[in-house]
JSON list of C-alpha atoms in Angstrom, two decimals:
[
{"chain": "A", "resi": 1, "resn": "MET", "atom": "CA", "xyz": [23.34, -12.67, -0.11]},
{"chain": "A", "resi": 2, "resn": "ALA", "atom": "CA", "xyz": [21.06, -9.54, 0.43]},
{"chain": "A", "resi": 3, "resn": "VAL", "atom": "CA", "xyz": [18.74, -9.76, 2.92]},
{"chain": "A", "resi": 4, "resn": "VAL", "atom": "CA", "xyz": [15.98, -6.94, 4.14]},
{"chain": "A", "resi": 5, "resn": "LYS", "atom": "CA", "xyz": [15.55, -7.12, 7.74]},
{"chain": "A", "resi": 6, "resn": "GLN", "atom": "CA", "xyz": [12.14, -6.18, 9.14]},
{"chain": "A", "resi": 7, "resn": "PRO", "atom": "CA", "xyz": [12.24, -3.25, 11.62]},
{"chain": "A", "resi": 8, "resn": "LYS", "atom": "CA", "xyz": [12.07, -4.28, 15.48]},
{"chain": "A", "resi": 9, "resn": "THR", "atom": "CA", "xyz": [8.70, -2.96, 15.81]},
{"chain": "A", "resi": 10, "resn": "SER", "atom": "CA", "xyz": [5.56, -1.91, 14.16]},
{"chain": "A", "resi": 11, "resn": "GLU", "atom": "CA", "xyz": [6.50, 1.60, 15.13]},
{"chain": "A", "resi": 12, "resn": "ASP", "atom": "CA", "xyz": [9.87, 1.40, 13.59]},
{"chain": "A", "resi": 13, "resn": "ALA", "atom": "CA", "xyz": [8.08, 0.03, 10.38]},
{"chain": "A", "resi": 14, "resn": "ALA", "atom": "CA", "xyz": [6.06, 2.91, 10.41]},
{"chain": "A", "resi": 15, "resn": "ALA", "atom": "CA", "xyz": [9.14, 5.55, 10.78]},
{"chain": "A", "resi": 16, "resn": "ALA", "atom": "CA", "xyz": [11.14, 3.56, 8.24]},
{"chain": "A", "resi": 17, "resn": "ALA", "atom": "CA", "xyz": [7.93, 3.68, 5.61]},
{"chain": "A", "resi": 18, "resn": "ALA", "atom": "CA", "xyz": [7.37, 7.30, 6.23]},
{"chain": "A", "resi": 19, "resn": "SER", "atom": "CA", "xyz": [11.04, 8.34, 5.79]},
{"chain": "A", "resi": 20, "resn": "ARG", "atom": "CA", "xyz": [11.37, 6.55, 2.37]},
{"chain": "A", "resi": 21, "resn": "LEU", "atom": "CA", "xyz": [8.25, 7.88, 1.20]},
{"chain": "A", "resi": 22, "resn": "GLY", "atom": "CA", "xyz": [8.98, 11.31, 2.00]},
{"chain": "A", "resi": 23, "resn": "THR", "atom": "CA", "xyz": [12.28, 10.79, 0.34]},
{"chain": "A", "resi": 24, "resn": "ARG", "atom": "CA", "xyz": [11.11, 9.37, -2.82]},
{"chain": "A", "resi": 25, "resn": "LEU", "atom": "CA", "xyz": [8.00, 12.00, -2.96]},
{"chain": "A", "resi": 26, "resn": "LYS", "atom": "CA", "xyz": [10.63, 14.79, -3.02]},
{"chain": "A", "resi": 27, "resn": "LEU", "atom": "CA", "xyz": [12.67, 13.50, -5.48]},
{"chain": "A", "resi": 28, "resn": "ALA", "atom": "CA", "xyz": [9.72, 12.65, -7.98]},
{"chain": "A", "resi": 29, "resn": "ARG", "atom": "CA", "xyz": [8.25, 15.97, -7.32]},
{"chain": "A", "resi": 30, "resn": "GLN", "atom": "CA", "xyz": [11.54, 17.85, -7.77]},
{"chain": "A", "resi": 31, "resn": "THR", "atom": "CA", "xyz": [12.26, 15.64, -11.29]},
{"chain": "A", "resi": 32, "resn": "ARG", "atom": "CA", "xyz": [8.91, 16.95, -12.34]},
{"chain": "A", "resi": 33, "resn": "GLY", "atom": "CA", "xyz": [10.24, 20.40, -11.47]},
{"chain": "A", "resi": 34, "resn": "LEU", "atom": "CA", "xyz": [6.99, 21.18, -9.22]},
{"chain": "A", "resi": 35, "resn": "THR", "atom": "CA", "xyz": [6.96, 23.23, -6.06]},
{"chain": "A", "resi": 36, "resn": "LEU", "atom": "CA", "xyz": [5.09, 22.01, -2.97]},
{"chain": "A", "resi": 37, "resn": "LYS", "atom": "CA", "xyz": [2.02, 24.07, -3.69]},
{"chain": "A", "resi": 38, "resn": "ALA", "atom": "CA", "xyz": [1.70, 22.96, -7.13]},
{"chain": "A", "resi": 39, "resn": "LEU", "atom": "CA", "xyz": [1.90, 19.47, -6.23]},
{"chain": "A", "resi": 40, "resn": "ALA", "atom": "CA", "xyz": [-0.41, 20.17, -3.32]},
{"chain": "A", "resi": 41, "resn": "ASP", "atom": "CA", "xyz": [-3.15, 21.80, -5.48]},
{"chain": "A", "resi": 42, "resn": "HIS", "atom": "CA", "xyz": [-3.33, 19.18, -8.18]},
{"chain": "A", "resi": 43, "resn": "ALA", "atom": "CA", "xyz": [-3.36, 16.36, -5.68]},
{"chain": "A", "resi": 44, "resn": "ALA", "atom": "CA", "xyz": [-6.00, 18.26, -3.61]},
{"chain": "A", "resi": 45, "resn": "CYS", "atom": "CA", "xyz": [-4.45, 18.17, -0.26]},
{"chain": "A", "resi": 46, "resn": "SER", "atom": "CA", "xyz": [-2.82, 21.03, 2.14]},
{"chain": "A", "resi": 47, "resn": "GLU", "atom": "CA", "xyz": [0.82, 22.28, 1.16]},
{"chain": "A", "resi": 48, "resn": "SER", "atom": "CA", "xyz": [1.76, 22.06, 4.82]},
{"chain": "A", "resi": 49, "resn": "LEU", "atom": "CA", "xyz": [0.62, 18.15, 5.14]},
{"chain": "A", "resi": 50, "resn": "LEU", "atom": "CA", "xyz": [2.71, 17.37, 2.12]},
{"chain": "A", "resi": 51, "resn": "SER", "atom": "CA", "xyz": [5.77, 19.30, 3.40]},
{"chain": "A", "resi": 52, "resn": "LYS", "atom": "CA", "xyz": [5.34, 16.90, 6.61]},
{"chain": "A", "resi": 53, "resn": "ILE", "atom": "CA", "xyz": [5.05, 13.80, 4.24]},
{"chain": "A", "resi": 54, "resn": "GLU", "atom": "CA", "xyz": [8.32, 14.73, 2.65]},
{"chain": "A", "resi": 55, "resn": "ASN", "atom": "CA", "xyz": [10.10, 15.14, 5.85]},
{"chain": "A", "resi": 56, "resn": "GLY", "atom": "CA", "xyz": [8.77, 11.74, 7.19]},
{"chain": "A", "resi": 57, "resn": "LYS", "atom": "CA", "xyz": [6.72, 13.69, 9.81]},
{"chain": "A", "resi": 58, "resn": "ALA", "atom": "CA", "xyz": [3.49, 12.41, 8.32]},
{"chain": "A", "resi": 59, "resn": "SER", "atom": "CA", "xyz": [2.02, 9.74, 6.04]},
{"chain": "A", "resi": 60, "resn": "PRO", "atom": "CA", "xyz": [-0.57, 10.27, 3.58]},
{"chain": "A", "resi": 61, "resn": "SER", "atom": "CA", "xyz": [-3.84, 8.08, 3.11]},
{"chain": "A", "resi": 62, "resn": "LEU", "atom": "CA", "xyz": [-3.89, 5.49, 0.54]},
{"chain": "A", "resi": 63, "resn": "PRO", "atom": "CA", "xyz": [-6.54, 7.55, -1.67]},
{"chain": "A", "resi": 64, "resn": "MET", "atom": "CA", "xyz": [-4.15, 10.69, -1.43]},
{"chain": "A", "resi": 65, "resn": "LEU", "atom": "CA", "xyz": [-0.99, 8.54, -2.23]},
{"chain": "A", "resi": 66, "resn": "HIS", "atom": "CA", "xyz": [-2.85, 7.45, -5.33]},
{"chain": "A", "resi": 67, "resn": "ARG", "atom": "CA", "xyz": [-3.58, 11.22, -6.22]},
{"chain": "A", "resi": 68, "resn": "LEU", "atom": "CA", "xyz": [0.08, 12.12, -5.84]},
{"chain": "A", "resi": 69, "resn": "VAL", "atom": "CA", "xyz": [1.72, 9.52, -8.07]},
{"chain": "A", "resi": 70, "resn": "GLU", "atom": "CA", "xyz": [-0.73, 10.04, -10.51]},
{"chain": "A", "resi": 71, "resn": "VAL", "atom": "CA", "xyz": [0.28, 13.81, -10.56]},
{"chain": "A", "resi": 72, "resn": "LEU", "atom": "CA", "xyz": [4.01, 12.59, -10.48]},
{"chain": "A", "resi": 73, "resn": "GLN", "atom": "CA", "xyz": [3.35, 10.06, -13.36]},
{"chain": "A", "resi": 74, "resn": "THR", "atom": "CA", "xyz": [4.99, 7.21, -11.38]},
{"chain": "A", "resi": 75, "resn": "ASN", "atom": "CA", "xyz": [3.32, 4.40, -8.91]},
{"chain": "A", "resi": 76, "resn": "ILE", "atom": "CA", "xyz": [3.23, 3.69, -5.52]},
{"chain": "A", "resi": 77, "resn": "GLY", "atom": "CA", "xyz": [5.56, 0.76, -5.68]},
{"chain": "A", "resi": 78, "resn": "TRP", "atom": "CA", "xyz": [8.38, 2.98, -6.61]},
{"chain": "A", "resi": 79, "resn": "MET", "atom": "CA", "xyz": [7.63, 5.01, -3.45]},
{"chain": "A", "resi": 80, "resn": "PHE", "atom": "CA", "xyz": [8.53, 2.10, -1.29]},
{"chain": "A", "resi": 81, "resn": "GLU", "atom": "CA", "xyz": [10.73, -0.21, -3.32]},
{"chain": "A", "resi": 82, "resn": "GLU", "atom": "CA", "xyz": [12.99, -2.38, -1.54]},
{"chain": "A", "resi": 83, "resn": "VAL", "atom": "CA", "xyz": [16.41, -4.23, -2.27]},
{"chain": "A", "resi": 84, "resn": "ASP", "atom": "CA", "xyz": [15.74, -7.57, -4.08]},
{"chain": "A", "resi": 85, "resn": "GLY", "atom": "CA", "xyz": [16.32, -11.01, -2.20]},
{"chain": "A", "resi": 86, "resn": "GLU", "atom": "CA", "xyz": [18.27, -13.87, -3.55]},
{"chain": "A", "resi": 87, "resn": "GLU", "atom": "CA", "xyz": [18.87, -13.11, -7.09]},
{"chain": "A", "resi": 88, "resn": "GLY", "atom": "CA", "xyz": [15.47, -11.38, -7.18]},
{"chain": "A", "resi": 89, "resn": "ILE", "atom": "CA", "xyz": [13.53, -15.17, -6.68]},
{"chain": "A", "resi": 90, "resn": "ILE", "atom": "CA", "xyz": [13.51, -15.88, -2.99]},
{"chain": "A", "resi": 91, "resn": "PHE", "atom": "CA", "xyz": [12.10, -13.67, -0.19]},
{"chain": "A", "resi": 92, "resn": "ARG", "atom": "CA", "xyz": [12.51, -15.50, 3.10]},
{"chain": "A", "resi": 93, "resn": "GLN", "atom": "CA", "xyz": [10.13, -15.90, 5.92]},
{"chain": "A", "resi": 94, "resn": "GLY", "atom": "CA", "xyz": [11.12, -12.83, 8.43]},
{"chain": "A", "resi": 95, "resn": "ALA", "atom": "CA", "xyz": [13.00, -10.74, 5.78]},
{"chain": "A", "resi": 96, "resn": "ARG", "atom": "CA", "xyz": [10.16, -9.67, 3.94]},
{"chain": "A", "resi": 97, "resn": "PRO", "atom": "CA", "xyz": [9.59, -5.79, 4.15]},
{"chain": "A", "resi": 98, "resn": "LEU", "atom": "CA", "xyz": [6.45, -4.39, 5.85]},
{"chain": "A", "resi": 99, "resn": "ILE", "atom": "CA", "xyz": [4.55, -1.28, 4.73]},
{"chain": "A", "resi": 100, "resn": "ALA", "atom": "CA", "xyz": [2.63, 0.61, 7.37]},
{"chain": "A", "resi": 101, "resn": "LEU", "atom": "CA", "xyz": [0.71, 3.50, 5.56]},
{"chain": "A", "resi": 102, "resn": "ASP", "atom": "CA", "xyz": [-0.84, 6.37, 7.36]},
{"chain": "A", "resi": 103, "resn": "SER", "atom": "CA", "xyz": [0.86, 5.76, 10.62]},
{"chain": "A", "resi": 104, "resn": "LEU", "atom": "CA", "xyz": [-0.53, 8.78, 12.43]},
{"chain": "A", "resi": 105, "resn": "ARG", "atom": "CA", "xyz": [-4.22, 7.29, 11.70]},
{"chain": "A", "resi": 106, "resn": "ARG", "atom": "CA", "xyz": [-4.30, 4.35, 14.08]},
{"chain": "A", "resi": 107, "resn": "GLY", "atom": "CA", "xyz": [-7.86, 3.75, 12.86]},
{"chain": "A", "resi": 108, "resn": "ASP", "atom": "CA", "xyz": [-6.87, 2.18, 9.73]},
{"chain": "A", "resi": 109, "resn": "ARG", "atom": "CA", "xyz": [-4.57, -0.54, 11.63]},
{"chain": "A", "resi": 110, "resn": "ILE", "atom": "CA", "xyz": [-3.61, -2.21, 8.38]},
{"chain": "A", "resi": 111, "resn": "THR", "atom": "CA", "xyz": [-0.06, -3.60, 7.77]},
{"chain": "A", "resi": 112, "resn": "LEU", "atom": "CA", "xyz": [1.46, -4.53, 4.21]},
{"chain": "A", "resi": 113, "resn": "GLU", "atom": "CA", "xyz": [3.77, -7.64, 4.08]},
{"chain": "A", "resi": 114, "resn": "ARG", "atom": "CA", "xyz": [5.46, -7.50, 0.76]},
{"chain": "A", "resi": 115, "resn": "VAL", "atom": "CA", "xyz": [5.85, -11.02, -0.75]},
{"chain": "A", "resi": 116, "resn": "ILE", "atom": "CA", "xyz": [8.09, -9.65, -3.37]},
{"chain": "A", "resi": 117, "resn": "PRO", "atom": "CA", "xyz": [9.75, -6.16, -3.38]},
{"chain": "A", "resi": 118, "resn": "TYR", "atom": "CA", "xyz": [8.33, -3.71, -5.88]},
{"chain": "A", "resi": 119, "resn": "SER", "atom": "CA", "xyz": [10.56, -4.00, -9.32]},
{"chain": "A", "resi": 120, "resn": "ALA", "atom": "CA", "xyz": [10.06, -2.23, -12.52]},
{"chain": "A", "resi": 121, "resn": "GLY", "atom": "CA", "xyz": [10.71, -5.54, -14.21]},
{"chain": "A", "resi": 122, "resn": "HIS", "atom": "CA", "xyz": [7.35, -7.21, -12.44]},
{"chain": "A", "resi": 123, "resn": "LEU", "atom": "CA", "xyz": [4.16, -7.47, -14.43]},
{"chain": "A", "resi": 124, "resn": "LEU", "atom": "CA", "xyz": [2.61, -8.53, -10.94]},
{"chain": "A", "resi": 125, "resn": "GLN", "atom": "CA", "xyz": [2.39, -6.94, -7.36]},
{"chain": "A", "resi": 126, "resn": "CYS", "atom": "CA", "xyz": [1.72, -9.30, -4.31]},
{"chain": "A", "resi": 127, "resn": "ASN", "atom": "CA", "xyz": [1.23, -8.23, -0.65]},
{"chain": "A", "resi": 128, "resn": "ILE", "atom": "CA", "xyz": [-0.24, -9.96, 2.41]},
{"chain": "A", "resi": 129, "resn": "HIS", "atom": "CA", "xyz": [-2.69, -7.43, 3.95]},
{"chain": "A", "resi": 130, "resn": "HIS", "atom": "CA", "xyz": [-2.71, -7.91, 7.55]},
{"chain": "A", "resi": 131, "resn": "ILE", "atom": "CA", "xyz": [-5.94, -6.08, 8.97]},
{"chain": "A", "resi": 132, "resn": "ASP", "atom": "CA", "xyz": [-6.02, -5.62, 12.72]},
{"chain": "A", "resi": 133, "resn": "LYS", "atom": "CA", "xyz": [-9.56, -6.12, 14.69]},
{"chain": "A", "resi": 134, "resn": "GLY", "atom": "CA", "xyz": [-11.73, -3.07, 13.53]},
{"chain": "A", "resi": 135, "resn": "GLY", "atom": "CA", "xyz": [-9.16, -2.06, 10.78]},
{"chain": "A", "resi": 136, "resn": "GLU", "atom": "CA", "xyz": [-10.24, -0.84, 7.27]},
{"chain": "A", "resi": 137, "resn": "SER", "atom": "CA", "xyz": [-8.56, 0.22, 4.16]},
{"chain": "A", "resi": 138, "resn": "ALA", "atom": "CA", "xyz": [-9.27, 4.26, 3.36]},
{"chain": "A", "resi": 139, "resn": "GLY", "atom": "CA", "xyz": [-11.37, 4.82, 0.23]},
{"chain": "A", "resi": 140, "resn": "PRO", "atom": "CA", "xyz": [-13.05, 3.27, -1.65]},
{"chain": "A", "resi": 141, "resn": "ILE", "atom": "CA", "xyz": [-10.18, 3.87, -4.06]},
{"chain": "A", "resi": 142, "resn": "ARG", "atom": "CA", "xyz": [-10.21, 2.76, -7.89]},
{"chain": "A", "resi": 143, "resn": "HIS", "atom": "CA", "xyz": [-7.19, 2.53, -10.33]},
{"chain": "A", "resi": 144, "resn": "VAL", "atom": "CA", "xyz": [-6.34, 0.64, -13.76]},
{"chain": "A", "resi": 145, "resn": "GLY", "atom": "CA", "xyz": [-5.76, -3.24, -13.72]},
{"chain": "A", "resi": 146, "resn": "GLU", "atom": "CA", "xyz": [-7.32, -6.34, -12.06]},
{"chain": "A", "resi": 147, "resn": "GLU", "atom": "CA", "xyz": [-6.95, -7.74, -8.50]},
{"chain": "A", "resi": 148, "resn": "VAL", "atom": "CA", "xyz": [-7.32, -11.14, -6.93]},
{"chain": "A", "resi": 149, "resn": "GLY", "atom": "CA", "xyz": [-7.12, -11.84, -3.46]},
{"chain": "A", "resi": 150, "resn": "TYR", "atom": "CA", "xyz": [-7.27, -15.07, -0.79]},
{"chain": "A", "resi": 151, "resn": "VAL", "atom": "CA", "xyz": [-8.33, -14.64, 2.64]},
{"chain": "A", "resi": 152, "resn": "ILE", "atom": "CA", "xyz": [-5.66, -16.60, 4.83]},
{"chain": "A", "resi": 153, "resn": "ALA", "atom": "CA", "xyz": [-7.45, -15.91, 8.29]},
{"chain": "A", "resi": 154, "resn": "GLY", "atom": "CA", "xyz": [-10.13, -14.17, 9.59]},
{"chain": "A", "resi": 155, "resn": "GLU", "atom": "CA", "xyz": [-13.07, -12.16, 8.45]},
{"chain": "A", "resi": 156, "resn": "VAL", "atom": "CA", "xyz": [-13.00, -9.50, 5.63]},
{"chain": "A", "resi": 157, "resn": "ASP", "atom": "CA", "xyz": [-16.01, -7.43, 4.47]},
{"chain": "A", "resi": 158, "resn": "LEU", "atom": "CA", "xyz": [-15.06, -6.73, 0.78]},
{"chain": "A", "resi": 159, "resn": "THR", "atom": "CA", "xyz": [-17.09, -3.81, -1.18]},
{"chain": "A", "resi": 160, "resn": "VAL", "atom": "CA", "xyz": [-16.89, -3.90, -4.74]},
{"chain": "A", "resi": 161, "resn": "GLY", "atom": "CA", "xyz": [-18.82, -1.03, -6.21]},
{"chain": "A", "resi": 162, "resn": "GLU", "atom": "CA", "xyz": [-22.10, -1.29, -4.57]},
{"chain": "A", "resi": 163, "resn": "ARG", "atom": "CA", "xyz": [-21.95, -4.76, -3.40]},
{"chain": "A", "resi": 164, "resn": "THR", "atom": "CA", "xyz": [-20.43, -5.86, -0.04]},
{"chain": "A", "resi": 165, "resn": "PHE", "atom": "CA", "xyz": [-19.18, -9.57, 0.45]},
{"chain": "A", "resi": 166, "resn": "ARG", "atom": "CA", "xyz": [-18.55, -11.29, 3.84]},
{"chain": "A", "resi": 167, "resn": "LEU", "atom": "CA", "xyz": [-15.38, -13.14, 3.42]},
{"chain": "A", "resi": 168, "resn": "GLY", "atom": "CA", "xyz": [-13.51, -15.98, 5.92]},
{"chain": "A", "resi": 169, "resn": "ALA", "atom": "CA", "xyz": [-10.51, -18.04, 5.46]},
{"chain": "A", "resi": 170, "resn": "GLY", "atom": "CA", "xyz": [-10.13, -20.18, 2.41]},
{"chain": "A", "resi": 171, "resn": "ASP", "atom": "CA", "xyz": [-12.46, -17.73, 0.21]},
{"chain": "A", "resi": 172, "resn": "ALA", "atom": "CA", "xyz": [-10.92, -16.02, -2.64]},
{"chain": "A", "resi": 173, "resn": "PHE", "atom": "CA", "xyz": [-12.05, -12.79, -4.84]},
{"chain": "A", "resi": 174, "resn": "VAL", "atom": "CA", "xyz": [-11.46, -11.15, -8.31]},
{"chain": "A", "resi": 175, "resn": "PHE", "atom": "CA", "xyz": [-12.10, -7.95, -9.60]},
{"chain": "A", "resi": 176, "resn": "ASP", "atom": "CA", "xyz": [-11.62, -5.17, -11.97]},
{"chain": "A", "resi": 177, "resn": "SER", "atom": "CA", "xyz": [-9.47, -2.24, -10.08]},
{"chain": "A", "resi": 178, "resn": "ASP", "atom": "CA", "xyz": [-11.29, 0.72, -12.05]},
{"chain": "A", "resi": 179, "resn": "ILE", "atom": "CA", "xyz": [-14.46, -0.40, -9.66]},
{"chain": "A", "resi": 180, "resn": "PRO", "atom": "CA", "xyz": [-14.55, 1.24, -6.49]},
{"chain": "A", "resi": 181, "resn": "HIS", "atom": "CA", "xyz": [-13.07, -1.09, -3.63]},
{"chain": "A", "resi": 182, "resn": "HIS", "atom": "CA", "xyz": [-12.72, -1.05, 0.20]},
{"chain": "A", "resi": 183, "resn": "TYR", "atom": "CA", "xyz": [-12.34, -3.91, 2.80]},
{"chain": "A", "resi": 184, "resn": "ARG", "atom": "CA", "xyz": [-12.70, -3.82, 6.62]},
{"chain": "A", "resi": 185, "resn": "ASN", "atom": "CA", "xyz": [-11.95, -6.64, 9.34]},
{"chain": "A", "resi": 186, "resn": "PRO", "atom": "CA", "xyz": [-15.53, -6.88, 11.36]},
{"chain": "A", "resi": 187, "resn": "GLY", "atom": "CA", "xyz": [-14.23, -9.86, 13.15]},
{"chain": "A", "resi": 188, "resn": "SER", "atom": "CA", "xyz": [-12.66, -10.41, 16.55]},
{"chain": "A", "resi": 189, "resn": "GLU", "atom": "CA", "xyz": [-9.56, -11.29, 15.34]},
{"chain": "A", "resi": 190, "resn": "ARG", "atom": "CA", "xyz": [-6.73, -10.31, 12.97]},
{"chain": "A", "resi": 191, "resn": "ALA", "atom": "CA", "xyz": [-7.29, -10.95, 9.23]},
{"chain": "A", "resi": 192, "resn": "SER", "atom": "CA", "xyz": [-4.80, -11.78, 6.68]},
{"chain": "A", "resi": 193, "resn": "ILE", "atom": "CA", "xyz": [-5.32, -11.44, 2.79]},
{"chain": "A", "resi": 194, "resn": "PHE", "atom": "CA", "xyz": [-2.90, -12.79, 0.08]},
{"chain": "A", "resi": 195, "resn": "TRP", "atom": "CA", "xyz": [-3.60, -9.90, -2.54]},
{"chain": "A", "resi": 196, "resn": "VAL", "atom": "CA", "xyz": [-2.20, -9.98, -6.26]},
{"chain": "A", "resi": 197, "resn": "ASN", "atom": "CA", "xyz": [-2.66, -7.00, -8.63]},
{"chain": "A", "resi": 198, "resn": "THR", "atom": "CA", "xyz": [-1.87, -6.34, -12.03]},
{"chain": "A", "resi": 199, "resn": "PRO", "atom": "CA", "xyz": [-0.11, -3.59, -13.21]},
{"chain": "A", "resi": 200, "resn": "PRO", "atom": "CA", "xyz": [1.78, -2.84, -10.36]},
{"chain": "A", "resi": 201, "resn": "THR", "atom": "CA", "xyz": [0.23, 0.26, -8.33]},
{"chain": "A", "resi": 202, "resn": "PHE", "atom": "CA", "xyz": [1.33, -0.01, -4.74]}
]
């Protein structure tokens, strides 16, 4: 039985995520035969920042990560791919991996808990978005697909296109992913959203 252990602290989780992302990003870039400068130019970011990301010394914002994987013709899920649980079916409480994006930009204050690890065989992707007080997603972002979510705890302001909705525990939503979207926690406590999208993009 293969079990993925969560890092002991959020700092460990962020460091592990940054290292994994850097390694996969470099592999994808080299596989495509791109130099650092070429990838940076196509993804509209600086070469020095891209070098730091590949070496696990920095983490990209979510919009930047979307641009990078688009140029590399892959998806964000592959960048954070984890080992499957019990026969790829069961993923125990306390053993699900955490993803901390943008670890150097603490203003975002968002951690993603993988409900199921990314796999090329899955048509759906599912995470629990944990948003600390005052935290918000980078963006707005847009991509292909469809998304559905359920607020487990706390309050969330969800912006889809030109409209913003105040959601509380028990509220749900669905929208086309090609509409620009963004969310934030306006409340006084941590908020959590059970979030599913298809096809896997993260």
